[in-house]
mmCIF file of C-alpha atoms in Angstrom:
data_model
loop_
_atom_site.group_PDB
_atom_site.id
_atom_site.type_symbol
_atom_site.label_atom_id
_atom_site.label_comp_id
_atom_site.label_asym_id
_atom_site.label_seq_id
_atom_site.Cartn_x
_atom_site.Cartn_y
_atom_site.Cartn_z
ATOM 1 C CA UNK A 780 -16.985 -16.582 -5.038
ATOM 2 C CA UNK A 781 -16.711 -12.967 -6.189
ATOM 3 C CA UNK A 782 -16.962 -10.469 -3.320
ATOM 4 C CA UNK A 783 -18.050 -7.072 -4.596
ATOM 5 C CA UNK A 784 -17.384 -5.307 -1.283
ATOM 6 C CA UNK A 785 -13.758 -6.454 -1.362
ATOM 7 C CA UNK A 786 -13.425 -5.081 -4.887
ATOM 8 C CA UNK A 787 -14.699 -1.714 -3.615
ATOM 9 C CA UNK A 788 -12.172 -1.926 -0.812
ATOM 10 C CA UNK A 789 -9.269 -2.649 -3.189
ATOM 11 C CA UNK A 790 -10.245 0.220 -5.506
ATOM 12 C CA UNK A 791 -10.466 2.642 -2.590
ATOM 13 C CA UNK A 792 -7.167 1.397 -1.122
ATOM 14 C CA UNK A 793 -5.183 2.118 -4.301
ATOM 15 C CA UNK A 794 -6.765 5.577 -4.570
ATOM 16 C CA UNK A 795 -5.812 6.306 -0.953
ATOM 17 C CA UNK A 796 -2.223 5.157 -1.593
ATOM 18 C CA UNK A 797 -1.955 7.467 -4.624
ATOM 19 C CA UNK A 798 -3.327 10.437 -2.677
ATOM 20 C CA UNK A 799 -0.934 9.626 0.174
ATOM 21 C CA UNK A 800 1.995 9.912 -2.240
ATOM 22 C CA UNK A 801 0.650 13.172 -3.731
ATOM 23 C CA UNK A 802 1.083 15.416 -0.686
ATOM 24 C CA UNK A 803 4.496 16.737 -1.740
ATOM 25 C CA UNK A 804 3.707 17.600 -5.363
ATOM 26 C CA UNK A 805 0.266 19.004 -4.464
ATOM 27 C CA UNK A 806 1.667 21.541 -2.019
ATOM 28 C CA UNK A 807 -1.183 20.709 0.377
ATOM 29 C CA UNK A 808 1.213 19.675 3.138
ATOM 30 C CA UNK A 809 4.568 21.395 3.610
ATOM 31 C CA UNK A 810 7.030 18.722 4.724
ATOM 32 C CA UNK A 811 9.717 21.378 5.308
ATOM 33 C CA UNK A 812 7.841 22.879 8.244
ATOM 34 C CA UNK A 813 6.497 19.511 9.466
ATOM 35 C CA UNK A 814 4.670 19.917 12.772
ATOM 36 C CA UNK A 815 4.078 23.621 12.063
ATOM 37 C CA UNK A 816 1.468 22.700 9.468
ATOM 38 C CA UNK A 817 -2.124 23.525 10.521
ATOM 39 C CA UNK A 818 -3.910 20.920 12.627
ATOM 40 C CA UNK A 819 -6.438 20.038 9.913
ATOM 41 C CA UNK A 820 -3.628 19.282 7.439
ATOM 42 C CA UNK A 821 -1.934 16.978 9.921
ATOM 43 C CA UNK A 822 -5.328 15.352 10.479
ATOM 44 C CA UNK A 823 -5.779 14.685 6.743
ATOM 45 C CA UNK A 824 -2.169 13.469 6.510
ATOM 46 C CA UNK A 825 -2.750 10.945 9.303
ATOM 47 C CA UNK A 826 -6.000 9.761 7.698
ATOM 48 C CA UNK A 827 -4.506 9.221 4.243
ATOM 49 C CA UNK A 828 -0.928 7.993 4.746
ATOM 50 C CA UNK A 829 -0.151 4.407 5.704
ATOM 51 C CA UNK A 830 -2.536 3.027 3.080
ATOM 52 C CA UNK A 831 -0.266 0.029 2.489
ATOM 53 C CA UNK A 832 -1.872 -1.642 5.522
ATOM 54 C CA UNK A 833 -5.211 -1.645 3.693
ATOM 55 C CA UNK A 834 -3.624 -3.424 0.727
ATOM 56 C CA UNK A 835 -2.022 -6.001 3.026
ATOM 57 C CA UNK A 836 -5.312 -6.664 4.835
ATOM 58 C CA UNK A 837 -6.963 -7.265 1.438
ATOM 59 C CA UNK A 838 -4.053 -9.513 0.380
ATOM 60 C CA UNK A 839 -4.500 -11.643 3.491
ATOM 61 C CA UNK A 840 -8.239 -11.853 2.887
ATOM 62 C CA UNK A 841 -7.700 -12.922 -0.743
ATOM 63 C CA UNK A 842 -4.921 -15.362 0.187
ATOM 64 C CA UNK A 843 -7.465 -17.406 2.105
ATOM 65 C CA UNK A 844 -10.550 -16.652 -0.012
ATOM 66 C CA UNK A 845 -8.913 -17.397 -3.380
ATOM 67 C CA UNK A 846 -5.682 -19.349 -3.073
ATOM 68 C CA UNK A 847 -6.354 -21.489 -0.006
ATOM 69 C CA UNK A 848 -9.968 -22.403 -0.782
ATOM 70 C CA UNK A 849 -9.041 -23.481 -4.327
ATOM 71 C CA UNK A 850 -6.364 -25.801 -2.994
ATOM 72 C CA UNK A 851 -3.032 -24.129 -2.316
ATOM 73 C CA UNK A 852 -0.092 -25.150 -4.472
ATOM 74 C CA UNK A 853 3.083 -23.330 -3.463
ATOM 75 C CA UNK A 854 4.884 -23.851 -6.795
ATOM 76 C CA UNK A 855 1.981 -22.590 -8.903
ATOM 77 C CA UNK A 856 1.401 -19.737 -6.464
ATOM 78 C CA UNK A 857 4.998 -18.520 -6.763
ATOM 79 C CA UNK A 858 5.011 -18.965 -10.543
ATOM 80 C CA UNK A 859 1.905 -16.788 -10.713
ATOM 81 C CA UNK A 860 3.456 -14.106 -8.514
ATOM 82 C CA UNK A 861 6.692 -14.168 -10.510
ATOM 83 C CA UNK A 862 4.809 -13.652 -13.763
ATOM 84 C CA UNK A 863 2.297 -11.061 -12.542
ATOM 85 C CA UNK A 864 4.299 -9.160 -9.911
ATOM 86 C CA UNK A 865 8.072 -9.513 -10.218
ATOM 87 C CA UNK A 866 8.448 -9.402 -13.993
ATOM 88 C CA UNK A 867 6.334 -6.212 -14.264
ATOM 89 C CA UNK A 868 8.277 -4.777 -11.322
ATOM 90 C CA UNK A 869 11.608 -5.405 -13.073
ATOM 91 C CA UNK A 870 10.372 -3.620 -16.199
ATOM 92 C CA UNK A 871 8.673 -0.699 -14.455
ATOM 93 C CA UNK A 872 11.472 0.098 -12.004
ATOM 94 C CA UNK A 873 14.241 0.039 -14.633
ATOM 95 C CA UNK A 874 13.689 3.619 -15.951
ATOM 96 C CA UNK A 875 13.780 4.986 -12.388
ATOM 97 C CA UNK A 876 17.065 3.162 -11.701
ATOM 98 C CA UNK A 877 18.547 4.519 -14.947
ATOM 99 C CA UNK A 878 17.445 8.055 -14.056
ATOM 100 C CA UNK A 879 18.932 7.783 -10.576
ATOM 101 C CA UNK A 880 22.135 6.283 -11.999
ATOM 102 C CA UNK A 881 22.411 9.193 -14.450
ATOM 103 C CA UNK A 882 21.898 11.718 -11.637
ATOM 104 C CA UNK A 883 24.628 10.054 -9.566
ATOM 105 C CA UNK A 884 27.313 9.872 -12.267
ATOM 106 C CA UNK A 885 26.504 13.373 -13.554
ATOM 107 C CA UNK A 886 27.679 14.725 -10.199
ATOM 108 C CA UNK A 887 31.052 13.027 -10.821
ATOM 109 C CA UNK A 888 31.557 14.309 -14.391
ATOM 110 C CA UNK A 889 30.084 11.038 -15.715
ATOM 111 C CA UNK A 890 32.838 8.868 -14.316
ATOM 112 C CA UNK A 891 31.336 5.566 -13.203
ATOM 113 C CA UNK A 892 32.466 4.123 -9.885
ATOM 114 C CA UNK A 893 31.821 0.713 -8.386
ATOM 115 C CA UNK A 894 29.716 2.405 -5.687
ATOM 116 C CA UNK A 895 27.392 3.787 -8.379
ATOM 117 C CA UNK A 896 26.796 0.331 -9.829
ATOM 118 C CA UNK A 897 26.303 -1.150 -6.364
ATOM 119 C CA UNK A 898 23.799 1.598 -5.534
ATOM 120 C CA UNK A 899 21.769 0.757 -8.657
ATOM 121 C CA UNK A 900 21.712 -2.927 -7.698
ATOM 122 C CA UNK A 901 20.569 -2.054 -4.179
ATOM 123 C CA UNK A 902 17.887 0.275 -5.561
ATOM 124 C CA UNK A 903 16.450 -2.719 -7.393
ATOM 125 C CA UNK A 904 16.583 -5.216 -4.522
ATOM 126 C CA UNK A 905 15.416 -2.734 -1.887
ATOM 127 C CA UNK A 906 12.693 -1.314 -4.166
ATOM 128 C CA UNK A 907 13.514 2.255 -3.105
ATOM 129 C CA UNK A 908 14.040 3.693 -6.595
ATOM 130 C CA UNK A 909 10.407 4.839 -6.351
ATOM 131 C CA UNK A 910 8.363 5.733 -3.270
ATOM 132 C CA UNK A 911 6.089 2.691 -3.167
ATOM 133 C CA UNK A 912 8.063 -0.070 -4.885
ATOM 134 C CA UNK A 913 9.719 -1.132 -1.609
ATOM 135 C CA UNK A 914 6.523 -3.180 -1.325
ATOM 136 C CA UNK A 915 7.583 -5.633 -4.052
ATOM 137 C CA UNK A 916 10.761 -7.061 -2.419
ATOM 138 C CA UNK A 917 8.783 -7.224 0.821
ATOM 139 C CA UNK A 918 5.887 -9.007 -0.907
ATOM 140 C CA UNK A 919 8.344 -11.586 -2.291
ATOM 141 C CA UNK A 920 9.215 -12.556 1.274
ATOM 142 C CA UNK A 921 5.521 -12.471 2.202
ATOM 143 C CA UNK A 922 4.727 -14.907 -0.613
ATOM 144 C CA UNK A 923 7.690 -17.132 0.270
ATOM 145 C CA UNK A 924 6.309 -17.256 3.827
ATOM 146 C CA UNK A 925 2.975 -18.639 2.523
ATOM 147 C CA UNK A 926 3.485 -22.099 4.125
ATOM 148 C CA UNK A 927 3.640 -20.338 7.509
ATOM 149 C CA UNK A 928 0.337 -18.571 6.809
ATOM 150 C CA UNK A 929 -1.182 -21.875 5.681
ATOM 151 C CA UNK A 930 -0.279 -23.238 9.134
ATOM 152 C CA UNK A 931 -1.974 -20.159 10.643
ATOM 153 C CA UNK A 932 -5.149 -20.819 8.612
ATOM 154 C CA UNK A 933 -5.272 -24.428 9.777
ATOM 155 C CA UNK A 934 -4.823 -23.651 13.472
ATOM 156 C CA UNK A 935 -7.888 -24.593 15.480
ATOM 157 C CA UNK A 936 -7.238 -21.983 18.172
ATOM 158 C CA UNK A 937 -4.968 -19.108 19.257
ATOM 159 C CA UNK A 938 -5.506 -17.127 16.015
ATOM 160 C CA UNK A 939 -6.673 -13.957 17.781
ATOM 161 C CA UNK A 940 -3.833 -14.242 20.290
ATOM 162 C CA UNK A 941 -1.295 -14.464 17.476
ATOM 163 C CA UNK A 942 -2.721 -11.299 15.886
ATOM 164 C CA UNK A 943 -2.657 -9.475 19.222
ATOM 165 C CA UNK A 944 0.911 -10.497 20.074
ATOM 166 C CA UNK A 945 1.996 -9.675 16.532
ATOM 167 C CA UNK A 946 0.536 -6.175 16.878
ATOM 168 C CA UNK A 947 2.408 -5.665 20.157
ATOM 169 C CA UNK A 948 5.656 -6.497 18.332
ATOM 170 C CA UNK A 949 4.692 -4.258 15.382
ATOM 171 C CA UNK A 950 4.070 -1.152 17.471
ATOM 172 C CA UNK A 951 7.495 -1.626 19.085
ATOM 173 C CA UNK A 952 9.648 -2.350 16.020
ATOM 174 C CA UNK A 953 7.880 0.122 13.635
ATOM 175 C CA UNK A 954 8.298 0.158 9.846
ATOM 176 C CA UNK A 955 11.852 -0.063 8.439
ATOM 177 C CA UNK A 956 13.744 2.964 7.176
ATOM 178 C CA UNK A 957 13.449 3.470 3.413
ATOM 179 C CA UNK A 958 17.088 3.317 2.460
ATOM 180 C CA UNK A 959 19.290 0.968 0.433
ATOM 181 C CA UNK A 960 19.347 -1.715 3.123
ATOM 182 C CA UNK A 961 17.116 -4.619 2.148
ATOM 183 C CA UNK A 962 15.259 -4.804 5.446
ATOM 184 C CA UNK A 963 12.287 -6.808 4.205
ATOM 185 C CA UNK A 964 12.259 -8.982 7.349
ATOM 186 C CA UNK A 965 11.282 -5.988 9.466
ATOM 187 C CA UNK A 966 8.450 -5.216 7.041
ATOM 188 C CA UNK A 967 7.324 -8.847 7.182
ATOM 189 C CA UNK A 968 7.197 -8.810 10.981
ATOM 190 C CA UNK A 969 5.505 -5.391 11.063
ATOM 191 C CA UNK A 970 2.737 -6.144 8.553
ATOM 192 C CA UNK A 971 2.084 -9.847 9.278
ATOM 193 C CA UNK A 972 -0.584 -9.165 11.969
ATOM 194 C CA UNK A 973 -2.628 -7.143 9.450
ATOM 195 C CA UNK A 974 -2.185 -9.924 6.870
ATOM 196 C CA UNK A 975 -3.330 -12.490 9.449
ATOM 197 C CA UNK A 976 -6.299 -10.263 10.329
ATOM 198 C CA UNK A 977 -7.340 -10.319 6.670
ATOM 199 C CA UNK A 978 -7.064 -14.122 6.668
ATOM 200 C CA UNK A 979 -9.083 -14.353 9.894
ATOM 201 C CA UNK A 980 -11.901 -12.187 8.515
ATOM 202 C CA UNK A 981 -12.022 -14.230 5.307
ATOM 203 C CA UNK A 982 -12.316 -17.450 7.294
ATOM 204 C CA UNK A 983 -15.068 -16.062 9.510
ATOM 205 C CA UNK A 984 -16.771 -13.504 7.250
ATOM 206 C CA UNK A 985 -20.267 -14.969 7.675
ATOM 207 C CA UNK A 986 -20.202 -14.313 11.426
ATOM 208 C CA UNK A 987 -17.744 -11.410 11.735
ATOM 209 C CA UNK A 988 -19.114 -9.001 9.108
ATOM 210 C CA UNK A 989 -22.645 -8.872 10.643
ATOM 211 C CA UNK A 990 -21.026 -8.185 14.032
ATOM 212 C CA UNK A 991 -18.848 -5.562 12.380
ATOM 213 C CA UNK A 992 -21.890 -3.787 10.961
ATOM 214 C CA UNK A 993 -23.612 -3.692 14.341
ATOM 215 C CA UNK A 994 -20.611 -1.893 15.824
ATOM 216 C CA UNK A 995 -19.580 0.149 12.774
ATOM 217 C CA UNK A 996 -20.266 3.515 14.465
ATOM 218 C CA UNK A 997 -18.040 2.672 17.447
ATOM 219 C CA UNK A 998 -15.297 1.401 15.163
ATOM 220 C CA UNK A 999 -15.481 4.665 13.202
ATOM 221 C CA UNK A 1000 -15.322 6.724 16.409
ATOM 222 C CA UNK A 1001 -12.261 4.809 17.654
ATOM 223 C CA UNK A 1002 -10.546 5.274 14.277
ATOM 224 C CA UNK A 1003 -11.292 9.007 14.270
ATOM 225 C CA UNK A 1004 -10.095 9.356 17.896
ATOM 226 C CA UNK A 1005 -6.775 7.731 16.954
ATOM 227 C CA UNK A 1006 -6.394 10.065 13.966
ATOM 228 C CA UNK A 1007 -7.082 13.114 16.173
ATOM 229 C CA UNK A 1008 -4.553 11.837 18.721
ATOM 230 C CA UNK A 1009 -1.928 11.463 15.984
ATOM 231 C CA UNK A 1010 -2.520 14.976 14.669
ATOM 232 C CA UNK A 1011 -2.671 16.534 18.150
ATOM 233 C CA UNK A 1012 0.584 14.964 19.360
ATOM 234 C CA UNK A 1013 2.450 15.152 16.016
ATOM 235 C CA UNK A 1014 2.444 11.408 15.371
ATOM 236 C CA UNK A 1015 0.656 11.835 12.025
ATOM 237 C CA UNK A 1016 3.305 10.162 9.847
ATOM 238 C CA UNK A 1017 4.402 6.571 9.348
ATOM 239 C CA UNK A 1018 7.048 5.751 11.924
ATOM 240 C CA UNK A 1019 10.317 4.386 10.472
ATOM 241 C CA UNK A 1020 13.333 3.220 12.446
ATOM 242 C CA UNK A 1021 15.934 0.486 12.815
ATOM 243 C CA UNK A 1022 14.253 -2.603 14.224
ATOM 244 C CA UNK A 1023 16.066 -2.740 17.566
ATOM 245 C CA UNK A 1024 16.166 0.990 18.305
ATOM 246 C CA UNK A 1025 13.730 2.214 20.942
ATOM 247 C CA UNK A 1026 11.497 4.989 19.627
ATOM 248 C CA UNK A 1027 8.188 4.863 21.441
ATOM 249 C CA UNK A 1028 4.954 3.303 20.215
ATOM 250 C CA UNK A 1029 3.778 3.209 16.604
ATOM 251 C CA UNK A 1030 0.139 4.325 16.498
ATOM 252 C CA UNK A 1031 -0.307 4.190 12.728
ATOM 253 C CA UNK A 1032 -0.744 0.421 12.430
ATOM 254 C CA UNK A 1033 -3.478 0.406 15.097
ATOM 255 C CA UNK A 1034 -5.205 3.329 13.404
ATOM 256 C CA UNK A 1035 -5.098 1.535 10.042
ATOM 257 C CA UNK A 1036 -6.377 -1.671 11.635
ATOM 258 C CA UNK A 1037 -9.540 0.152 12.725
ATOM 259 C CA UNK A 1038 -9.750 1.829 9.314
ATOM 260 C CA UNK A 1039 -9.636 -1.634 7.673
ATOM 261 C CA UNK A 1040 -12.522 -2.815 9.837
ATOM 262 C CA UNK A 1041 -14.486 0.401 9.301
ATOM 263 C CA UNK A 1042 -14.095 0.304 5.502
ATOM 264 C CA UNK A 1043 -14.903 -3.407 5.347
ATOM 265 C CA UNK A 1044 -18.212 -2.713 7.094
ATOM 266 C CA UNK A 1045 -18.976 0.400 5.024
ATOM 267 C CA UNK A 1046 -18.288 -1.277 1.686
ATOM 268 C CA UNK A 1047 -20.327 -4.320 2.685
ATOM 269 C CA UNK A 1048 -23.282 -2.026 3.395
ATOM 270 C CA UNK A 1049 -22.795 -0.305 0.032
ATOM 271 C CA UNK A 1050 -22.788 -3.709 -1.668
ATOM 272 C CA UNK A 1051 -26.055 -4.601 0.049
ATOM 273 C CA UNK A 1052 -27.707 -1.328 -1.020
ATOM 274 C CA UNK A 1053 -26.328 -1.390 -4.594
ATOM 275 C CA UNK A 1054 -25.036 1.574 -6.580
ATOM 276 C CA UNK A 1055 -24.292 1.320 -10.321
ATOM 277 C CA UNK A 1056 -22.005 4.387 -10.518
ATOM 278 C CA UNK A 1057 -20.138 3.221 -7.444
ATOM 279 C CA UNK A 1058 -19.755 -0.230 -8.996
ATOM 280 C CA UNK A 1059 -18.242 1.069 -12.234
ATOM 281 C CA UNK A 1060 -15.827 3.529 -10.596
ATOM 282 C CA UNK A 1061 -14.366 1.127 -8.065
ATOM 283 C CA UNK A 1062 -14.400 -1.812 -10.478
ATOM 284 C CA UNK A 1063 -12.068 0.154 -12.765
ATOM 285 C CA UNK A 1064 -9.802 1.184 -9.878
ATOM 286 C CA UNK A 1065 -9.692 -2.399 -8.580
ATOM 287 C CA UNK A 1066 -9.074 -3.872 -12.038
ATOM 288 C CA UNK A 1067 -6.131 -1.538 -12.635
ATOM 289 C CA UNK A 1068 -4.930 -1.399 -9.021
ATOM 290 C CA UNK A 1069 -1.578 -3.056 -9.738
ATOM 291 C CA UNK A 1070 -0.797 -0.994 -12.870
ATOM 292 C CA UNK A 1071 -1.728 2.143 -10.914
ATOM 293 C CA UNK A 1072 0.542 1.023 -8.085
ATOM 294 C CA UNK A 1073 3.475 0.481 -10.455
ATOM 295 C CA UNK A 1074 3.032 3.564 -12.665
ATOM 296 C CA UNK A 1075 1.692 6.372 -10.438
ATOM 297 C CA UNK A 1076 5.083 7.247 -8.905
ATOM 298 C CA UNK A 1077 6.435 8.308 -12.289
ATOM 299 C CA UNK A 1078 3.732 10.967 -12.560
ATOM 300 C CA UNK A 1079 4.170 12.135 -8.961
ATOM 301 C CA UNK A 1080 7.972 12.014 -8.739
ATOM 302 C CA UNK A 1081 9.090 12.819 -12.297
ATOM 303 C CA UNK A 1082 6.481 13.928 -14.850
ATOM 304 C CA UNK A 1083 4.382 16.411 -12.873
ATOM 305 C CA UNK A 1084 7.374 18.016 -11.073
ATOM 306 C CA UNK A 1085 9.183 18.325 -14.445
ATOM 307 C CA UNK A 1086 6.346 20.268 -16.079
ATOM 308 C CA UNK A 1087 5.632 22.321 -12.950
ATOM 309 C CA UNK A 1088 9.277 23.391 -12.913
ATOM 310 C CA UNK A 1089 9.283 24.307 -16.631
ATOM 311 C CA UNK A 1090 6.051 26.282 -16.253
ATOM 312 C CA UNK A 1091 7.294 27.808 -12.994
ATOM 313 C CA UNK A 1092 4.178 26.693 -11.142
ATOM 314 C CA UNK A 1093 4.226 26.125 -7.396
ATOM 315 C CA UNK A 1094 1.101 24.176 -6.505
ATOM 316 C CA UNK A 1095 -0.751 25.040 -3.293
ATOM 317 C CA UNK A 1096 -3.818 22.852 -3.537
ATOM 318 C CA UNK A 1097 -6.586 22.620 -0.941
ATOM 319 C CA UNK A 1098 -8.017 19.304 0.213
ATOM 320 C CA UNK A 1099 -10.376 19.113 -2.759
ATOM 321 C CA UNK A 1100 -7.476 19.771 -5.151
ATOM 322 C CA UNK A 1101 -5.396 17.083 -3.418
ATOM 323 C CA UNK A 1102 -8.036 14.429 -4.101
ATOM 324 C CA UNK A 1103 -8.615 15.686 -7.650
ATOM 325 C CA UNK A 1104 -4.864 15.378 -8.252
ATOM 326 C CA UNK A 1105 -5.016 11.813 -6.907
ATOM 327 C CA UNK A 1106 -7.840 11.048 -9.347
ATOM 328 C CA UNK A 1107 -5.852 12.556 -12.255
ATOM 329 C CA UNK A 1108 -2.814 10.432 -11.357
ATOM 330 C CA UNK A 1109 -4.988 7.296 -11.219
ATOM 331 C CA UNK A 1110 -6.601 8.058 -14.588
ATOM 332 C CA UNK A 1111 -3.220 8.843 -16.158
ATOM 333 C CA UNK A 1112 -1.783 5.561 -14.864
ATOM 334 C CA UNK A 1113 -4.792 3.624 -16.171
ATOM 335 C CA UNK A 1114 -4.416 5.294 -19.584
ATOM 336 C CA UNK A 1115 -0.724 4.351 -19.779
ATOM 337 C CA UNK A 1116 -1.506 0.773 -18.738
ATOM 338 C CA UNK A 1117 -4.403 0.420 -21.186
ATOM 339 C CA UNK A 1118 -2.427 1.912 -24.096
ATOM 340 C CA UNK A 1119 0.643 -0.218 -23.361
ATOM 341 C CA UNK A 1120 -1.317 -3.471 -23.088
ATOM 342 C CA UNK A 1121 -3.128 -2.795 -26.381
ATOM 343 C CA UNK A 1122 0.177 -1.975 -28.078
ATOM 344 C CA UNK A 1123 1.732 -5.242 -26.857
ATOM 345 C CA UNK A 1124 -1.333 -7.218 -28.003
ATOM 346 C CA UNK A 1125 -1.036 -5.743 -31.511
ATOM 347 C CA UNK A 1126 2.667 -6.609 -31.704
ATOM 348 C CA UNK A 1127 1.974 -10.214 -30.650
ATOM 349 C CA UNK A 1128 -0.700 -10.736 -33.312
#
């Protein structure tokens, strides 16, 4: 069954991820001065960053709603993910790896060392050639762990306890450092409670979503209080560390958990009320969410900075400009995806 509210959610999630990656190029938030940024900028930063958790919640929801309810077949599931996720990833990330390889050898008068080749291989397997593509090697492990999540779905009890205990572990271990180490296991442990929460809400949507809507104001207040806490005490960023190092409590995953619940309730209400313009906008974003995810980093990390440097422009956008830039990046990514797919279709005729 098609769930319009989840489509809204997916469209909004990809837009939030793009905006979260646009802070640097927009000039809205100065990473060089960090905690010296104004309070309201740290507040916006805390609200927007960490959007991956929203995507993972949706993935968990869809894992149950689509793949499990249709009759889960692990082989077909992995074949589908290989075709639709890992093959596109291998194509999309290749230019970034080549660019980074060129930058590395150019510093050594274009003499190629074994370390340079090894670095390129690690860039691919770690997914760190671009800001967001670390998600793909992690998602491979998430998909391979599907039989474990099937067991979770079929448990008759203890589901909420597993989510709670998983969150306790997550806030202690934090997200992994984005370097060349392929630390996908830490990501799997960190994000699994959110994935399980998505599964749990899919299984119990008929009873949980009405309850969610009754308490939507309180959920929103708790989310906003967590965001204010993060900005006030300079915990507004995603927390990255080695798994077994002690570095306090990670607040971001709890904040994003409440944001997931808040948005789920809000988008369900919007679905009930109906809005044609809203439908069209978020349908497009949801339809192209994966192409946007794959392509947007090239605009943010390479294309826009290249032209800004040539034109000697130093962007200092306000909050409105930040979100407009995010919309431009999304539209540009959609245009590239649409043009490329049409070109490939013509070649194959």
